[in-house]
Every structure is written in C-alpha cells, then in structure tokens.
Amino acid sequence: MPGAVDLAAEKFHALLVEERSDRVVVLLNRPEVRNAIDQQMVDELHVVCTALEQNPKVLIIAGADGVFASGADIGQLRERRRDDALQGINSTIFVRIAKLPMPVIAALDGYCLGGGAELAYAADFRIATPGVRIGNPETGLGILAAAGASWRLKELVGEPVAKQILLAGKVLGADEALAVNLITEIHAPAELLDAAHNLADRIGRQDPLAVRITKSVFHAPAEAHPLIDQLAQGILFESEAKFHRMQQFLDRNAAKKADRKADTETGEKN
C-alpha cells in the first residue's frame, strides 16, 4: 500500500510500541512527568492510528512505570490560547482512537487523570489495577475537560456520577470505578498487561470483519437503526467467514449428537 506506515521503522520517543500479528501494544512513556500527554505524544499516537486505520488490529494502551497518564502536560497547557483550544489538539486524537476499526483496550494503573482519563474513556474496554485513580481535575485548573469527558463520561457512567467527577473533582478508586462500570476488571499490577492480552485473545477468536462492523454499528447514531443493522448484516451474510464458521458449528453439533447416540447404544448393549 502506497504510504503505508511501518511501525517497526518509526522512531518513537514518547511511546513504546510493539506490533504483533493481530494487535499493537502502546506504552505511554514519559515516566519523568508521570506520562503526561504532550504534543509529541499526541503526534506519535496519530502515527499509530494511521497504521491501524491502514491495517486494522486490536490496540492495547498502557502506561510505563506504574502510571497510565497523569493528564496533559501542564507546562504546555498553560501556554495554550483560544486558537489552540479551537484546534482540539487532544480531542482530535482521542476521537480518532475511539473510531479505530478494531477494539481499543486501555490498561490502567496509578494516575489516570485529566487528559489521561479522557484517553481511557475513548477506549472500548478499560481494565485496571487496585491502585488506579481516575478523575478529571480540570475545573480546579480553571479549564474544562474538553477532550471528550464532558460528553463521553455521562454515556459511560451516567449523569450523576459524571457530574461528581467533572464538577466536584471526585477521583474514583478501582472499586468505585468498577461499581459504576467505568472499568470492567481489576488485576494486580504484575498481571494487568497479561489480562489485556487475554481480552485481546478473546477478541481475536471472533471474526475480524464481524467485530469491525459490529463496532461501527454499535456507535452509529440512534436514527441510523435499524437500517444500518440490516445493511451491515447483509454484508456479513455474504462473507466467506460466515459460511465457514457456521458450517464448523453445524459439524461440531453433528459430531456431538453422533457421540451421544453411540454412547447410548453402548449403554443399552451393556
């Protein structure tokens, strides 16, 4: 493909990137500032997104050194003005991550605040350690959470909890986040990435095209249903994978029935 991005050939500084046959693992890697999201990290995340749009794979995002991301880089953020806000520097990359063809898994540990939390909200799955701290302290800094939290968070946890986080500066621990379904699993720090890979493995056992189309239909606006569901199903009904996987299902059932019949006949003879 002309212009295709080869992640192995790219030089990353704010990220550690590992590409496998069916997934890409990204570690946010600015440990000296608790993985604060700066312009370079945003630019490098755009490179990863370009690669995953060209060659769709599951994306796992985690943080180096026991921290997901402590937020945006305050030093850079302090110098931004109106025109910078209108460019949507962080919101643009988070929207792009949310719209990636295949699912995105955020593996959260330690601080997951501000822009770091908004990055996590853009993922399809969020799993965490007992030490995670999730919140949006932006109003305490005189700004708002403008990179997705102001609208995405209420969809994830409901309006009352979202207002506690956005308006009152509430920071959720792991148990609280699990209780409101902001995260779905809690794992020890040493097991967090393994758990993310286990989830990626489960996704990998599904048909990739069915996963991609289901994700797109899931995020379609309400007025697009049910027409978009029917059109998407029409595409999948014609796919080779549908015939192959359904035939495998029928063959397995037939084999089980034959085994049960043989066992019954053996029992009757005895």
PDB file of C-alpha atoms in Angstrom:
ATOM      1  CA  MET A   1       0.000   0.000   0.000  1.00  0.00           C
ATOM      2  CA  PRO A   2       1.497   3.374  -1.024  1.00  0.00           C
ATOM      3  CA  GLY A   3       2.264   5.482   2.001  1.00  0.00           C
ATOM      4  CA  ALA A   4       1.628   2.636   4.429  1.00  0.00           C
ATOM      5  CA  VAL A   5       3.039   3.182   7.919  1.00  0.00           C
ATOM      6  CA  ASP A   6       5.559   0.618   9.154  1.00  0.00           C
ATOM      7  CA  LEU A   7       5.505   0.914  12.944  1.00  0.00           C
ATOM      8  CA  ALA A   8       8.706  -1.110  13.240  1.00  0.00           C
ATOM      9  CA  ALA A   9      10.521   1.515  11.184  1.00  0.00           C
ATOM     10  CA  GLU A  10       9.147   4.501  13.087  1.00  0.00           C
ATOM     11  CA  LYS A  11      11.196   6.176  15.811  1.00  0.00           C
ATOM     12  CA  PHE A  12       9.086   6.847  18.883  1.00  0.00           C
ATOM     13  CA  HIS A  13      10.203   8.882  21.874  1.00  0.00           C
ATOM     14  CA  ALA A  14       7.064   9.409  23.968  1.00  0.00           C
ATOM     15  CA  LEU A  15       5.737   5.904  23.279  1.00  0.00           C
ATOM     16  CA  LEU A  16       6.987   2.335  23.410  1.00  0.00           C
ATOM     17  CA  VAL A  17       5.348   0.450  20.551  1.00  0.00           C
ATOM     18  CA  GLU A  18       5.202  -3.295  19.935  1.00  0.00           C
ATOM     19  CA  GLU A  19       3.418  -4.657  16.882  1.00  0.00           C
ATOM     20  CA  ARG A  20       2.200  -8.249  16.691  1.00  0.00           C
ATOM     21  CA  SER A  21       0.302 -10.085  14.000  1.00  0.00           C
ATOM     22  CA  ASP A  22      -3.123  -9.233  15.428  1.00  0.00           C
ATOM     23  CA  ARG A  23      -2.504  -6.361  17.865  1.00  0.00           C
ATOM     24  CA  VAL A  24      -0.406  -3.337  18.687  1.00  0.00           C
ATOM     25  CA  VAL A  25       0.725  -2.572  22.236  1.00  0.00           C
ATOM     26  CA  VAL A  26       1.469   1.058  23.101  1.00  0.00           C
ATOM     27  CA  LEU A  27       3.031   2.167  26.383  1.00  0.00           C
ATOM     28  CA  LEU A  28       2.852   5.863  27.211  1.00  0.00           C
ATOM     29  CA  ASN A  29       6.475   6.539  28.084  1.00  0.00           C
ATOM     30  CA  ARG A  30       7.219   9.838  29.794  1.00  0.00           C
ATOM     31  CA  PRO A  31       7.816   8.486  33.307  1.00  0.00           C
ATOM     32  CA  GLU A  32       9.693  11.597  34.438  1.00  0.00           C
ATOM     33  CA  VAL A  33       6.360  13.503  34.261  1.00  0.00           C
ATOM     34  CA  ARG A  34       4.083  10.562  35.096  1.00  0.00           C
ATOM     35  CA  ASN A  35       3.323  10.044  31.403  1.00  0.00           C
ATOM     36  CA  ALA A  36       1.748  13.472  30.972  1.00  0.00           C
ATOM     37  CA  ILE A  37       0.391  13.839  27.451  1.00  0.00           C
ATOM     38  CA  ASP A  38       2.353  16.405  25.448  1.00  0.00           C
ATOM     39  CA  GLN A  39       2.350  17.400  21.792  1.00  0.00           C
ATOM     40  CA  GLN A  40       4.975  14.818  20.859  1.00  0.00           C
ATOM     41  CA  MET A  41       2.937  12.014  22.416  1.00  0.00           C
ATOM     42  CA  VAL A  42      -0.145  13.199  20.537  1.00  0.00           C
ATOM     43  CA  ASP A  43       1.803  13.295  17.267  1.00  0.00           C
ATOM     44  CA  GLU A  44       3.128   9.776  17.844  1.00  0.00           C
ATOM     45  CA  LEU A  45      -0.358   8.476  18.690  1.00  0.00           C
ATOM     46  CA  HIS A  46      -1.509   9.863  15.335  1.00  0.00           C
ATOM     47  CA  VAL A  47       1.208   7.778  13.646  1.00  0.00           C
ATOM     48  CA  VAL A  48      -0.074   4.658  15.428  1.00  0.00           C
ATOM     49  CA  CYS A  49      -3.647   5.476  14.399  1.00  0.00           C
ATOM     50  CA  THR A  50      -2.638   5.869  10.764  1.00  0.00           C
ATOM     51  CA  ALA A  51      -1.070   2.403  10.845  1.00  0.00           C
ATOM     52  CA  LEU A  52      -4.154   0.865  12.475  1.00  0.00           C
ATOM     53  CA  GLU A  53      -6.512   2.531  10.021  1.00  0.00           C
ATOM     54  CA  GLN A  54      -4.480   1.075   7.156  1.00  0.00           C
ATOM     55  CA  ASN A  55      -4.051  -2.357   8.753  1.00  0.00           C
ATOM     56  CA  PRO A  56      -6.738  -2.839  11.435  1.00  0.00           C
ATOM     57  CA  LYS A  57      -5.635  -4.577  14.636  1.00  0.00           C
ATOM     58  CA  VAL A  58      -6.607  -4.521  18.294  1.00  0.00           C
ATOM     59  CA  LEU A  59      -4.856  -1.722  20.195  1.00  0.00           C
ATOM     60  CA  ILE A  60      -3.722  -2.074  23.819  1.00  0.00           C
ATOM     61  CA  ILE A  61      -2.740   1.169  25.552  1.00  0.00           C
ATOM     62  CA  ALA A  62      -0.993   1.190  28.942  1.00  0.00           C
ATOM     63  CA  GLY A  63       1.467   3.384  30.797  1.00  0.00           C
ATOM     64  CA  ALA A  64       5.098   2.816  31.700  1.00  0.00           C
ATOM     65  CA  ASP A  65       6.328   2.664  35.301  1.00  0.00           C
ATOM     66  CA  GLY A  66       3.027   2.035  37.061  1.00  0.00           C
ATOM     67  CA  VAL A  67       1.199   5.135  35.813  1.00  0.00           C
ATOM     68  CA  PHE A  68      -1.246   5.363  32.917  1.00  0.00           C
ATOM     69  CA  ALA A  69      -1.202   9.145  32.403  1.00  0.00           C
ATOM     70  CA  SER A  70      -1.352  11.935  34.953  1.00  0.00           C
ATOM     71  CA  GLY A  71      -3.029  14.283  32.493  1.00  0.00           C
ATOM     72  CA  ALA A  72      -1.986  16.771  29.874  1.00  0.00           C
ATOM     73  CA  ASP A  73       1.411  18.420  30.143  1.00  0.00           C
ATOM     74  CA  ILE A  74       0.546  21.458  32.301  1.00  0.00           C
ATOM     75  CA  GLY A  75       3.629  23.357  31.143  1.00  0.00           C
ATOM     76  CA  GLN A  76       2.410  23.199  27.550  1.00  0.00           C
ATOM     77  CA  LEU A  77      -1.247  23.594  28.508  1.00  0.00           C
ATOM     78  CA  ARG A  78      -0.591  26.825  30.408  1.00  0.00           C
ATOM     79  CA  GLU A  79       0.751  28.469  27.253  1.00  0.00           C
ATOM     80  CA  ARG A  80      -2.151  27.478  25.016  1.00  0.00           C
ATOM     81  CA  ARG A  81      -4.626  30.172  23.992  1.00  0.00           C
ATOM     82  CA  ARG A  82      -8.011  30.403  22.283  1.00  0.00           C
ATOM     83  CA  ASP A  83      -6.805  29.322  18.840  1.00  0.00           C
ATOM     84  CA  ASP A  84      -5.090  26.283  20.340  1.00  0.00           C
ATOM     85  CA  ALA A  85      -8.337  25.283  22.045  1.00  0.00           C
ATOM     86  CA  LEU A  86     -10.227  25.610  18.776  1.00  0.00           C
ATOM     87  CA  GLN A  87      -7.790  23.212  17.105  1.00  0.00           C
ATOM     88  CA  GLY A  88      -8.860  20.451  19.512  1.00  0.00           C
ATOM     89  CA  ILE A  89      -5.327  19.070  19.832  1.00  0.00           C
ATOM     90  CA  ASN A  90      -6.166  16.328  22.333  1.00  0.00           C
ATOM     91  CA  SER A  91      -9.821  15.832  21.430  1.00  0.00           C
ATOM     92  CA  THR A  92      -8.888  15.129  17.809  1.00  0.00           C
ATOM     93  CA  ILE A  93      -6.560  12.254  18.674  1.00  0.00           C
ATOM     94  CA  PHE A  94      -8.979  10.783  21.228  1.00  0.00           C
ATOM     95  CA  VAL A  95     -11.825  10.823  18.703  1.00  0.00           C
ATOM     96  CA  ARG A  96      -9.529   9.151  16.191  1.00  0.00           C
ATOM     97  CA  ILE A  97      -8.618   6.453  18.723  1.00  0.00           C
ATOM     98  CA  ALA A  98     -12.294   5.862  19.530  1.00  0.00           C
ATOM     99  CA  LYS A  99     -13.055   5.425  15.823  1.00  0.00           C
ATOM    100  CA  LEU A 100     -10.295   2.900  15.106  1.00  0.00           C
ATOM    101  CA  PRO A 101     -11.706  -0.075  13.185  1.00  0.00           C
ATOM    102  CA  MET A 102     -10.811  -2.708  15.787  1.00  0.00           C
ATOM    103  CA  PRO A 103     -11.358  -2.521  19.564  1.00  0.00           C
ATOM    104  CA  VAL A 104      -9.108  -0.489  21.863  1.00  0.00           C
ATOM    105  CA  ILE A 105      -8.185  -1.768  25.340  1.00  0.00           C
ATOM    106  CA  ALA A 106      -6.941   0.664  27.997  1.00  0.00           C
ATOM    107  CA  ALA A 107      -4.967  -0.999  30.815  1.00  0.00           C
ATOM    108  CA  LEU A 108      -4.953   1.490  33.692  1.00  0.00           C
ATOM    109  CA  ASP A 109      -2.595   1.719  36.647  1.00  0.00           C
ATOM    110  CA  GLY A 110      -1.863   4.544  39.055  1.00  0.00           C
ATOM    111  CA  TYR A 111      -2.879   8.018  37.956  1.00  0.00           C
ATOM    112  CA  CYS A 112      -5.415   8.231  35.147  1.00  0.00           C
ATOM    113  CA  LEU A 113      -6.321  11.896  35.353  1.00  0.00           C
ATOM    114  CA  GLY A 114      -7.376  14.737  33.085  1.00  0.00           C
ATOM    115  CA  GLY A 115      -6.309  14.021  29.529  1.00  0.00           C
ATOM    116  CA  GLY A 116      -5.177  10.577  30.646  1.00  0.00           C
ATOM    117  CA  ALA A 117      -8.710   9.801  31.807  1.00  0.00           C
ATOM    118  CA  GLU A 118     -10.126  11.157  28.557  1.00  0.00           C
ATOM    119  CA  LEU A 119      -7.810   8.857  26.621  1.00  0.00           C
ATOM    120  CA  ALA A 120      -9.121   5.947  28.689  1.00  0.00           C
ATOM    121  CA  TYR A 121     -12.738   6.997  28.067  1.00  0.00           C
ATOM    122  CA  ALA A 122     -12.060   6.789  24.316  1.00  0.00           C
ATOM    123  CA  ALA A 123     -11.194   3.082  24.598  1.00  0.00           C
ATOM    124  CA  ASP A 124     -13.716   0.285  24.094  1.00  0.00           C
ATOM    125  CA  PHE A 125     -12.531  -1.586  27.194  1.00  0.00           C
ATOM    126  CA  ARG A 126     -10.976  -0.352  30.431  1.00  0.00           C
ATOM    127  CA  ILE A 127      -9.323  -2.689  32.923  1.00  0.00           C
ATOM    128  CA  ALA A 128      -7.284  -1.547  35.906  1.00  0.00           C
ATOM    129  CA  THR A 129      -5.240  -2.299  39.000  1.00  0.00           C
ATOM    130  CA  PRO A 130      -6.364  -1.741  42.604  1.00  0.00           C
ATOM    131  CA  GLY A 131      -4.195   1.381  42.702  1.00  0.00           C
ATOM    132  CA  VAL A 132      -5.835   3.216  39.818  1.00  0.00           C
ATOM    133  CA  ARG A 133      -7.117   6.759  40.356  1.00  0.00           C
ATOM    134  CA  ILE A 134      -9.487   8.075  37.682  1.00  0.00           C
ATOM    135  CA  GLY A 135     -10.738  11.642  37.526  1.00  0.00           C
ATOM    136  CA  ASN A 136     -10.910  14.989  35.785  1.00  0.00           C
ATOM    137  CA  PRO A 137      -9.496  17.822  37.901  1.00  0.00           C
ATOM    138  CA  GLU A 138      -9.652  20.364  35.072  1.00  0.00           C
ATOM    139  CA  THR A 139     -12.073  22.778  36.780  1.00  0.00           C
ATOM    140  CA  GLY A 140      -9.541  23.127  39.589  1.00  0.00           C
ATOM    141  CA  LEU A 141      -7.106  24.436  36.961  1.00  0.00           C
ATOM    142  CA  GLY A 142      -9.579  26.915  35.530  1.00  0.00           C
ATOM    143  CA  ILE A 143     -10.492  24.941  32.403  1.00  0.00           C
ATOM    144  CA  LEU A 144     -12.918  22.188  31.408  1.00  0.00           C
ATOM    145  CA  ALA A 145     -12.358  18.602  30.343  1.00  0.00           C
ATOM    146  CA  ALA A 146     -12.728  19.434  26.662  1.00  0.00           C
ATOM    147  CA  ALA A 147     -11.151  16.348  25.091  1.00  0.00           C
ATOM    148  CA  GLY A 148     -14.165  14.073  25.458  1.00  0.00           C
ATOM    149  CA  ALA A 149     -15.020  13.811  29.153  1.00  0.00           C
ATOM    150  CA  SER A 150     -17.718  16.499  29.072  1.00  0.00           C
ATOM    151  CA  TRP A 151     -19.885  14.327  26.803  1.00  0.00           C
ATOM    152  CA  ARG A 152     -18.372  10.844  26.783  1.00  0.00           C
ATOM    153  CA  LEU A 153     -18.281  10.322  30.562  1.00  0.00           C
ATOM    154  CA  LYS A 154     -22.035  10.620  31.127  1.00  0.00           C
ATOM    155  CA  GLU A 155     -22.569   7.960  28.457  1.00  0.00           C
ATOM    156  CA  LEU A 156     -20.230   5.650  30.369  1.00  0.00           C
ATOM    157  CA  VAL A 157     -21.298   6.175  33.997  1.00  0.00           C
ATOM    158  CA  GLY A 158     -24.485   8.246  33.901  1.00  0.00           C
ATOM    159  CA  GLU A 159     -25.052  11.927  34.591  1.00  0.00           C
ATOM    160  CA  PRO A 160     -24.930  11.948  38.437  1.00  0.00           C
ATOM    161  CA  VAL A 161     -21.522  10.244  38.675  1.00  0.00           C
ATOM    162  CA  ALA A 162     -20.177  12.211  35.711  1.00  0.00           C
ATOM    163  CA  LYS A 163     -21.102  15.478  37.441  1.00  0.00           C
ATOM    164  CA  GLN A 164     -19.361  14.349  40.639  1.00  0.00           C
ATOM    165  CA  ILE A 165     -16.190  13.830  38.610  1.00  0.00           C
ATOM    166  CA  LEU A 166     -16.422  16.846  36.304  1.00  0.00           C
ATOM    167  CA  LEU A 167     -17.952  19.486  38.592  1.00  0.00           C
ATOM    168  CA  ALA A 168     -16.827  18.432  42.065  1.00  0.00           C
ATOM    169  CA  GLY A 169     -13.417  16.968  41.266  1.00  0.00           C
ATOM    170  CA  LYS A 170     -14.215  13.480  42.550  1.00  0.00           C
ATOM    171  CA  VAL A 171     -11.479  10.930  41.870  1.00  0.00           C
ATOM    172  CA  LEU A 172     -12.584   7.294  41.636  1.00  0.00           C
ATOM    173  CA  GLY A 173     -10.596   4.413  43.050  1.00  0.00           C
ATOM    174  CA  ALA A 174     -10.716   0.966  41.495  1.00  0.00           C
ATOM    175  CA  ASP A 175     -13.703  -0.339  43.460  1.00  0.00           C
ATOM    176  CA  GLU A 176     -15.755   2.792  42.777  1.00  0.00           C
ATOM    177  CA  ALA A 177     -14.871   2.699  39.088  1.00  0.00           C
ATOM    178  CA  LEU A 178     -15.837  -0.973  38.902  1.00  0.00           C
ATOM    179  CA  ALA A 179     -19.142  -0.305  40.667  1.00  0.00           C
ATOM    180  CA  VAL A 180     -20.164   2.242  38.013  1.00  0.00           C
ATOM    181  CA  ASN A 181     -18.805   0.101  35.136  1.00  0.00           C
ATOM    182  CA  LEU A 182     -16.134   2.622  34.188  1.00  0.00           C
ATOM    183  CA  ILE A 183     -13.754  -0.335  34.381  1.00  0.00           C
ATOM    184  CA  THR A 184     -14.766  -3.970  33.964  1.00  0.00           C
ATOM    185  CA  GLU A 185     -11.889  -5.874  35.579  1.00  0.00           C
ATOM    186  CA  ILE A 186      -9.371  -5.366  38.397  1.00  0.00           C
ATOM    187  CA  HIS A 187      -5.986  -7.112  38.294  1.00  0.00           C
ATOM    188  CA  ALA A 188      -2.749  -6.973  40.241  1.00  0.00           C
ATOM    189  CA  PRO A 189      -0.188  -4.668  38.580  1.00  0.00           C
ATOM    190  CA  ALA A 190       2.020  -7.592  37.538  1.00  0.00           C
ATOM    191  CA  GLU A 191      -0.974  -9.227  35.822  1.00  0.00           C
ATOM    192  CA  LEU A 192      -2.502  -6.175  34.142  1.00  0.00           C
ATOM    193  CA  LEU A 193      -0.898  -6.496  30.710  1.00  0.00           C
ATOM    194  CA  ASP A 194      -1.493 -10.251  30.678  1.00  0.00           C
ATOM    195  CA  ALA A 195      -5.166  -9.553  31.341  1.00  0.00           C
ATOM    196  CA  ALA A 196      -5.224  -7.065  28.471  1.00  0.00           C
ATOM    197  CA  HIS A 197      -3.685  -9.668  26.180  1.00  0.00           C
ATOM    198  CA  ASN A 198      -6.223 -12.263  27.351  1.00  0.00           C
ATOM    199  CA  LEU A 199      -9.000  -9.876  26.365  1.00  0.00           C
ATOM    200  CA  ALA A 200      -7.302  -9.265  23.014  1.00  0.00           C
ATOM    201  CA  ASP A 201      -7.106 -13.046  22.556  1.00  0.00           C
ATOM    202  CA  ARG A 202     -10.865 -13.341  23.129  1.00  0.00           C
ATOM    203  CA  ILE A 203     -11.489 -10.637  20.559  1.00  0.00           C
ATOM    204  CA  GLY A 204      -9.088 -12.414  18.210  1.00  0.00           C
ATOM    205  CA  ARG A 205     -11.196 -15.576  18.312  1.00  0.00           C
ATOM    206  CA  GLN A 206     -14.087 -13.691  16.732  1.00  0.00           C
ATOM    207  CA  ASP A 207     -14.362 -12.990  13.025  1.00  0.00           C
ATOM    208  CA  PRO A 208     -12.404  -9.744  12.434  1.00  0.00           C
ATOM    209  CA  LEU A 209     -14.856  -8.354   9.880  1.00  0.00           C
ATOM    210  CA  ALA A 210     -17.812  -9.074  12.164  1.00  0.00           C
ATOM    211  CA  VAL A 211     -16.015  -7.322  15.033  1.00  0.00           C
ATOM    212  CA  ARG A 212     -15.219  -4.267  12.899  1.00  0.00           C
ATOM    213  CA  ILE A 213     -18.749  -3.940  11.569  1.00  0.00           C
ATOM    214  CA  THR A 214     -20.325  -4.557  14.981  1.00  0.00           C
ATOM    215  CA  LYS A 215     -18.189  -1.784  16.494  1.00  0.00           C
ATOM    216  CA  SER A 216     -19.257   0.615  13.746  1.00  0.00           C
ATOM    217  CA  VAL A 217     -22.938  -0.262  14.109  1.00  0.00           C
ATOM    218  CA  PHE A 218     -22.718  -0.018  17.911  1.00  0.00           C
ATOM    219  CA  HIS A 219     -21.522   3.591  17.661  1.00  0.00           C
ATOM    220  CA  ALA A 220     -23.954   4.632  14.928  1.00  0.00           C
ATOM    221  CA  PRO A 221     -26.482   7.360  15.857  1.00  0.00           C
ATOM    222  CA  ALA A 222     -29.879   6.172  17.054  1.00  0.00           C
ATOM    223  CA  GLU A 223     -31.663   7.398  13.929  1.00  0.00           C
ATOM    224  CA  ALA A 224     -29.489   5.106  11.771  1.00  0.00           C
ATOM    225  CA  HIS A 225     -31.064   1.988  13.319  1.00  0.00           C
ATOM    226  CA  PRO A 226     -32.415  -0.469  12.261  1.00  0.00           C
ATOM    227  CA  LEU A 227     -31.440   0.258   8.659  1.00  0.00           C
ATOM    228  CA  ILE A 228     -27.704   0.274   9.369  1.00  0.00           C
ATOM    229  CA  ASP A 229     -28.039  -3.062  11.208  1.00  0.00           C
ATOM    230  CA  GLN A 230     -29.781  -4.629   8.225  1.00  0.00           C
ATOM    231  CA  LEU A 231     -27.259  -3.277   5.725  1.00  0.00           C
ATOM    232  CA  ALA A 232     -24.338  -4.420   7.870  1.00  0.00           C
ATOM    233  CA  GLN A 233     -25.866  -7.863   8.280  1.00  0.00           C
ATOM    234  CA  GLY A 234     -26.304  -8.044   4.522  1.00  0.00           C
ATOM    235  CA  ILE A 235     -22.553  -7.579   4.115  1.00  0.00           C
ATOM    236  CA  LEU A 236     -21.749 -10.235   6.708  1.00  0.00           C
ATOM    237  CA  PHE A 237     -24.278 -12.709   5.299  1.00  0.00           C
ATOM    238  CA  GLU A 238     -22.203 -12.784   2.100  1.00  0.00           C
ATOM    239  CA  SER A 239     -18.811 -13.199   3.787  1.00  0.00           C
ATOM    240  CA  GLU A 240     -16.740 -16.364   3.478  1.00  0.00           C
ATOM    241  CA  ALA A 241     -16.197 -16.387   7.238  1.00  0.00           C
ATOM    242  CA  LYS A 242     -19.936 -16.599   7.907  1.00  0.00           C
ATOM    243  CA  PHE A 243     -20.329 -19.764   5.813  1.00  0.00           C
ATOM    244  CA  HIS A 244     -17.135 -21.313   7.183  1.00  0.00           C
ATOM    245  CA  ARG A 245     -17.850 -20.571  10.852  1.00  0.00           C
ATOM    246  CA  MET A 246     -21.490 -21.654  10.659  1.00  0.00           C
ATOM    247  CA  GLN A 247     -20.538 -24.875   8.900  1.00  0.00           C
ATOM    248  CA  GLN A 248     -17.989 -25.563  11.637  1.00  0.00           C
ATOM    249  CA  PHE A 249     -20.732 -25.004  14.222  1.00  0.00           C
ATOM    250  CA  LEU A 250     -23.074 -27.424  12.458  1.00  0.00           C
ATOM    251  CA  ASP A 251     -20.311 -30.012  12.077  1.00  0.00           C
ATOM    252  CA  ARG A 252     -19.457 -29.816  15.790  1.00  0.00           C
ATOM    253  CA  ASN A 253     -23.099 -30.266  16.743  1.00  0.00           C
ATOM    254  CA  ALA A 254     -23.467 -33.223  14.404  1.00  0.00           C
ATOM    255  CA  ALA A 255     -20.346 -34.831  15.890  1.00  0.00           C
ATOM    256  CA  LYS A 256     -21.671 -34.346  19.442  1.00  0.00           C
ATOM    257  CA  LYS A 257     -25.014 -35.907  18.516  1.00  0.00           C
ATOM    258  CA  ALA A 258     -23.239 -38.863  16.925  1.00  0.00           C
ATOM    259  CA  ASP A 259     -21.113 -39.321  20.056  1.00  0.00           C
ATOM    260  CA  ARG A 260     -24.187 -39.201  22.315  1.00  0.00           C
ATOM    261  CA  LYS A 261     -26.001 -41.716  20.121  1.00  0.00           C
ATOM    262  CA  ALA A 262     -23.002 -44.050  20.187  1.00  0.00           C
ATOM    263  CA  ASP A 263     -22.772 -43.766  23.988  1.00  0.00           C
ATOM    264  CA  THR A 264     -26.492 -44.535  24.330  1.00  0.00           C
ATOM    265  CA  GLU A 265     -26.264 -47.587  22.085  1.00  0.00           C
ATOM    266  CA  THR A 266     -23.226 -48.847  24.004  1.00  0.00           C
ATOM    267  CA  GLY A 267     -25.074 -48.417  27.291  1.00  0.00           C
ATOM    268  CA  GLU A 268     -28.096 -50.334  26.016  1.00  0.00           C
ATOM    269  CA  LYS A 269     -25.914 -53.235  24.897  1.00  0.00           C
ATOM    270  CA  ASN A 270     -24.289 -53.400  28.315  1.00  0.00           C
TER     271      ASN A 270
END
